[in-house]
Amino acid sequence: TEVARYLGVPRLYLAANSGARIGLADEVKKLLKVCWTDNDPAKGINYIYLSKEDGETLSAKGSVQGHLIGDNKTGEERFKLTDVIGLTHGLGVENLQGSGAIAGITSKANRDIVTISYVGARSVGIGAYLVRLGQRTIQHVGHPILLTGFSALNSVLGQELYTSNMQLGGPDIMYRNGVSHLTAISDIDAVNRTLEWLSFVPECRNGRLPMLPTVSSSSPLTGDADRPDRTVAVKPKSGEDVRDCLCGKEVKDAGFLPGFLDRGSFFETLSGWANGIVVGRGRLGGIPIGLIAVETRTTSRIVPADPADLDSKKLNLARAGQVWYPDSAFKTAQAINDFRTEDLPLVVLANWRGFSGGTRDMYDEVLKFGSYIVDALRDYEQPVIVYIPPGAELRGGAWVVVDPSINKEYMEMYADPDSRGGVLEPEGIVEIKYREKDLKATMHRLDTTLMEYDAKLNELVSSEASAAEVSALQKSIKQRESELLPYYRQMAVAFADLHDTPGRMKAKKVIRRVVQWADSRAFFHKRLRRRLAELDAVKKLRAASPSTTQAEASSALKNLFCADRKAEKEKEKEKRSSRAKSLKALGLVPRMRSASGSDRTDDEEKIVAETEEEWQDDDLVLKWLARSDVNERLAALGEKMVAEEVRGRCQSHLHTVLQVCTEEVRRSGGDDDAVKAAVKELYDALFASSK
Amino acid sequence: TEVARYLGVPRLYLAANSGARIGLADEVKKLLKVCWTDNDPAKGINYIYLSKEDGETLSAKGSVQGHLIGDNKTGEERFKLTDVIGLTHGLGVENLQGSGAIAGITSKANRDIVTISYVGARSVGIGAYLVRLGQRTIQHVGHPILLTGFSALNSVLGQELYTSNMQLGGPDIMYRNGVSHLTAISDIDAVNRTLEWLSFVPECRNGRLPMLPTVSSSSPLTGDADRPDRTVAVKPKSGEDVRDCLCGKEVKDAGFLPGFLDRGSFFETLSGWANGIVVGRGRLGGIPIGLIAVETRTTSRIVPADPADLDSKKLNLARAGQVWYPDSAFKTAQAINDFRTEDLPLVVLANWRGFSGGTRDMYDEVLKFGSYIVDALRDYEQPVIVYIPPGAELRGGAWVVVDPSINKEYMEMYADPDSRGGVLEPEGIVEIKYREKDLKATMHRLDTTLMEYDAKLNELVSSEASAAEVSALQKSIKQRESELLPYYRQMAVAFADLHDTPGRMKAKKVIRRVVQWADSRAFFHKRLRRRLAELDAVKKLRAASPSTTQAEASSALKNLFCADRKAEKEKEKEKRSSRAKSLKALGLVPRMRSASGSDRTDDEEKIVAETEEEWQDDDLVLKWLARSDVNERLAALGEKMVAEEVRGRCQSHLHTVLQVCTEEVRRSGGDDDAVKAAVKELYDALFASSK
């Protein structure tokens, strides 16, 4: 584990154990004697002892502790035992200490690297904890993960209530509650699934993502590769399996319609648990990503009965689609955390109406698990794309916990034109903000019949007509109003809905761009390539200078790009203007706008705005980042940042640094003359500068 | 929040809100027109539009987006609305973005500093999330924390199922599930409790703990201070309230018997949740500590019924004492994490038979929450004392998750002589390791009756007696065996129990020392003072040189101490030997052992062993750390470590450093002559050394 953590490579744990070892000291067992009360076993034990000789021999060897006493009756000297240590190491608490050590180290490993456990035989007690501390678990369908064996539980409970270990920790329990991410029907199956899992993960933490080669539309399709720039043919539909949109599906007559991901690349985990949320890994044009999608169908949660609690029964709870429950919020956060240590970019196909806020779910700590989502995204260090697909919606609290402002450096949000987002659903807004009074006002403004009635009423009132006439008209108005009310409420809902459009999201800058579902694959593939390349460059800068923040390094990179673009533009402008001059010299061009000072400032600003705009252009940035001189200049920038940092430290420790320099020069020079020369150079430089 | 995070001071959030703001664009609402299908409202809406003029005006202002269309019938030009943006900022999604930003920042704040929220009025939706993201929550008993109001839930469910918001998020829900740490009956009560809470917490993260002055037994008792070195008078007893041992209790005739903590200092939190575990803050001789203790009595967990689920009913689940359940494991981990950001030393009075491993608890993710305990201890950065009090036991998995090897630099374990620890309880071990066969063998070795029978049997067999005689004797043997079996099983349990004693724990070095409950207060008070002083010194070293690990800095400190002690001892020895010499010169002493080379090495080793031993002496180390010259030398050591670090960086960036030095000297000098002098000095130093 230490090696894995040092290298940052994944750690695989093949779990098979029956808990901590137990034992008794056999060398004492075969010599022990008992002092019964009144020498009568029926009266119970007084104490346990060894003969004086045995006691002295064994205590000298460190096997026992105790003291000599004289027997009341016989006066015989006996070695009364107070502690049995045992000659064999590994009988009791020392095993727990060892277990604590591996528990601590597994916990650290899970924080730092990819940890996967395969439960290929039963895993008991601390073994079960090691499995969970490593989080990612593949469980053989025939083997349990448990704390206490069923027979030990029965003996504690004093009844034969449990009949097998599988009842306590088989896949029916552990796969359904998300302890096991996957199940395997055989060892070879487990190996295959592990390898498939690892195929998405970099060789070591913060290493390069294992990208598969992609083919562009212009080059022929070879092998299994799936063009990144093709359209997504399966559209999300409420009531259909969301996996179809991800993986594609076979349609009668039409053949295979491809989905969002590369064909056959989706690798789902945790599917036994909280299945209102679908999580897994997949490839997008060869890029490994973590993926979270939402089930629109009603799912069910099955809670097993506990044989030890006679009141308990198996429950089958219906779960509405598009809603976060305590377990599905937990699953979402768990998946994000898993993806994080796997260094995967994350795509969230967001479609949530909100969190379930009923009494039971509030009691079941939905707030805690919902908060986990924010905490998990806060720590993410790869690009996160939150995308609201067509027909999907994202409301209130559900929006808040995935909003990019949680982690600005890494998160971005997008929406399909047919998606919706807002605080409440339009029906809810209308109830509060477009009440009956407002609706009636709108009717009177728009409905021709009501307008006629109103005119007539005015007439009647001003002509001092009879009360009966007025009241009859008022009744007609009332009737027309109540006739129209449902239709106008519908209208109000439609109006409120216009406030929840991607157009408004873009205008309010809460999403970066509106992206059509059909084009989403091509768009996000390019976007991810750009973001990964950009973050890679930023990572290099930060590696050179650890005290630089992510935001500082990002902006340094952007400035380098903008400066480059600006220089290029100015060169071009110069070329144009010199060409114009030469043309002018030939008398061929109309007079040019005079290059006055203010014009120049305008130009400057225009260029800055343009380069800002160009920084948003993924193609351009990707091309720029691929240039070999950019890499060199990034390295130079890194060196400069190091220098800044060292300078910072020098400022606070000038004396130390001078000393260190002296030693340093002395050490690196070896030869005294070289040392003198180096210092002379420094000396001269100073004198020269002061002239 | 940013300021609080920057300064590291606690952040207090007074929560009162009704969720994200919602609104409709009034300027559009009063102008909108509707195109009904076939001009008949009953047939539904075709689209919503504005007059051409209104549309153009509002879209120019950025209030709406849409496009002009011609009406089929009238040919009238209309501005069909596609998005309503609204002139007022803050109608919809932009509020969610803002909420996301505060959610992200609250999550970061909770990671970095002490965050406390007071829910003094209802807190809804994102407000509820902000409260939970800040973790520590004080809830006014009259105000709910909820996601969706009860009337909105009723309208979603289509029935009047819920009758109040308190049903969803009142203290009956939120205090019982651990979202609320405390309740308050009034604002002033909340202020008092917040102040009391803050009285345990340093002014800023990693600051000095707010210690109260203590009185020693030799100085008179003044005010409320409670002597740290007094004995603990209340002994833990199974079936009694564990809080009595912590806080002391009034006993008839005997008056007040003091407990482990300073009188009146215990401040319990989360007591509504998982009450098999008691957590809170308190003072130990003036030192603020976090405390975790275990209830030995049976407690009950009350699960409320959900009005929306007609099958659900209120449950009252009995919970055995000394056992970790999913909720109490979660509570334990939550408390540790809370204490951690409060920079409190932690004392765990450990008394757990294990984790509950029945079907329902396994399904309810006891493994996940148990793992949280390990994860929380792994990250702890203050002294952690795990102590098994008298009558308490710590077994198997429960031991593993609190074993000091999880976080060696900070954790230590102790036990009272009357405590027990092991993998299984003795009964369980005997079942496996001292089976009937073994028990019988022991009987035949020890029981005089059986020994007689055996002798007789041998005789009979060798004398070729009749089968009847043999079988009769064999029957007698069997009978005696089954008579003795229960007593010998009892004896075996007693024998197995001898393997679980603190004596064995100490011998196996899984605990640091055996500490009597009565002396525990005095012992741990001194120990904590020493550990805090030691960790404070280590912290200073690490602050000087951030790349130094905790272990490296610890060992540097220890080496400094040992070197000091060694020097002192040698001085003393010299003094002794010179005195011996002068005595010898006077002919007054017998001949001294000749100081041969090997003797000197032995002496050396002896001194090293002695200083190692002295490092374990809290008094000695405390005295040493308080010496003023030690502080100076620690500062010098810190400077040296900085130099090492800067040197390390210089080695990889020699050229940069030379440049930086030049600039640095130039800058700090200001005056060129001073610069010249400084460099000259360096220059001279080099020349001088090369001579």
PDB file of C-alpha atoms in Angstrom, chain B residues 176 242-243 268 270-278 293-301 319 327-328 331:
ATOM      1  CA  ARG B 176     -33.370  13.529  16.485  1.00  0.00           C
ATOM      2  CA  VAL B 242     -22.270   7.667  32.026  1.00  0.00           C
ATOM      3  CA  ARG B 243     -22.654  11.454  32.365  1.00  0.00           C
ATOM      4  CA  GLU B 268     -23.255  18.100  25.503  1.00  0.00           C
ATOM      5  CA  LEU B 270     -26.225  16.046  19.478  1.00  0.00           C
ATOM      6  CA  SER B 271     -27.958  14.456  22.449  1.00  0.00           C
ATOM      7  CA  GLY B 272     -31.213  14.029  20.570  1.00  0.00           C
ATOM      8  CA  TRP B 273     -29.567  11.727  18.063  1.00  0.00           C
ATOM      9  CA  ALA B 274     -28.274   8.182  18.540  1.00  0.00           C
ATOM     10  CA  ASN B 275     -28.149   8.504  22.302  1.00  0.00           C
ATOM     11  CA  GLY B 276     -26.145   5.333  22.824  1.00  0.00           C
ATOM     12  CA  ILE B 277     -23.166   7.645  22.397  1.00  0.00           C
ATOM     13  CA  VAL B 278     -22.612  10.759  24.515  1.00  0.00           C
ATOM     14  CA  ALA B 293     -18.416   8.368  26.038  1.00  0.00           C
ATOM     15  CA  VAL B 294     -20.646   5.335  25.763  1.00  0.00           C
ATOM     16  CA  GLU B 295     -24.040   4.659  27.249  1.00  0.00           C
ATOM     17  CA  THR B 296     -24.266   1.254  28.946  1.00  0.00           C
ATOM     18  CA  ARG B 297     -28.024   1.399  29.332  1.00  0.00           C
ATOM     19  CA  THR B 298     -30.457   0.340  26.648  1.00  0.00           C
ATOM     20  CA  THR B 299     -31.636   3.359  24.667  1.00  0.00           C
ATOM     21  CA  SER B 300     -34.362   3.756  22.120  1.00  0.00           C
ATOM     22  CA  ARG B 301     -34.478   5.209  18.652  1.00  0.00           C
ATOM     23  CA  ARG B 319     -30.776  -0.174  21.193  1.00  0.00           C
ATOM     24  CA  ASP B 327     -26.539   6.119  13.511  1.00  0.00           C
ATOM     25  CA  SER B 328     -24.304   6.068  16.575  1.00  0.00           C
ATOM     26  CA  LYS B 331     -22.621  10.437  15.337  1.00  0.00           C
TER      27      LYS B 331
END
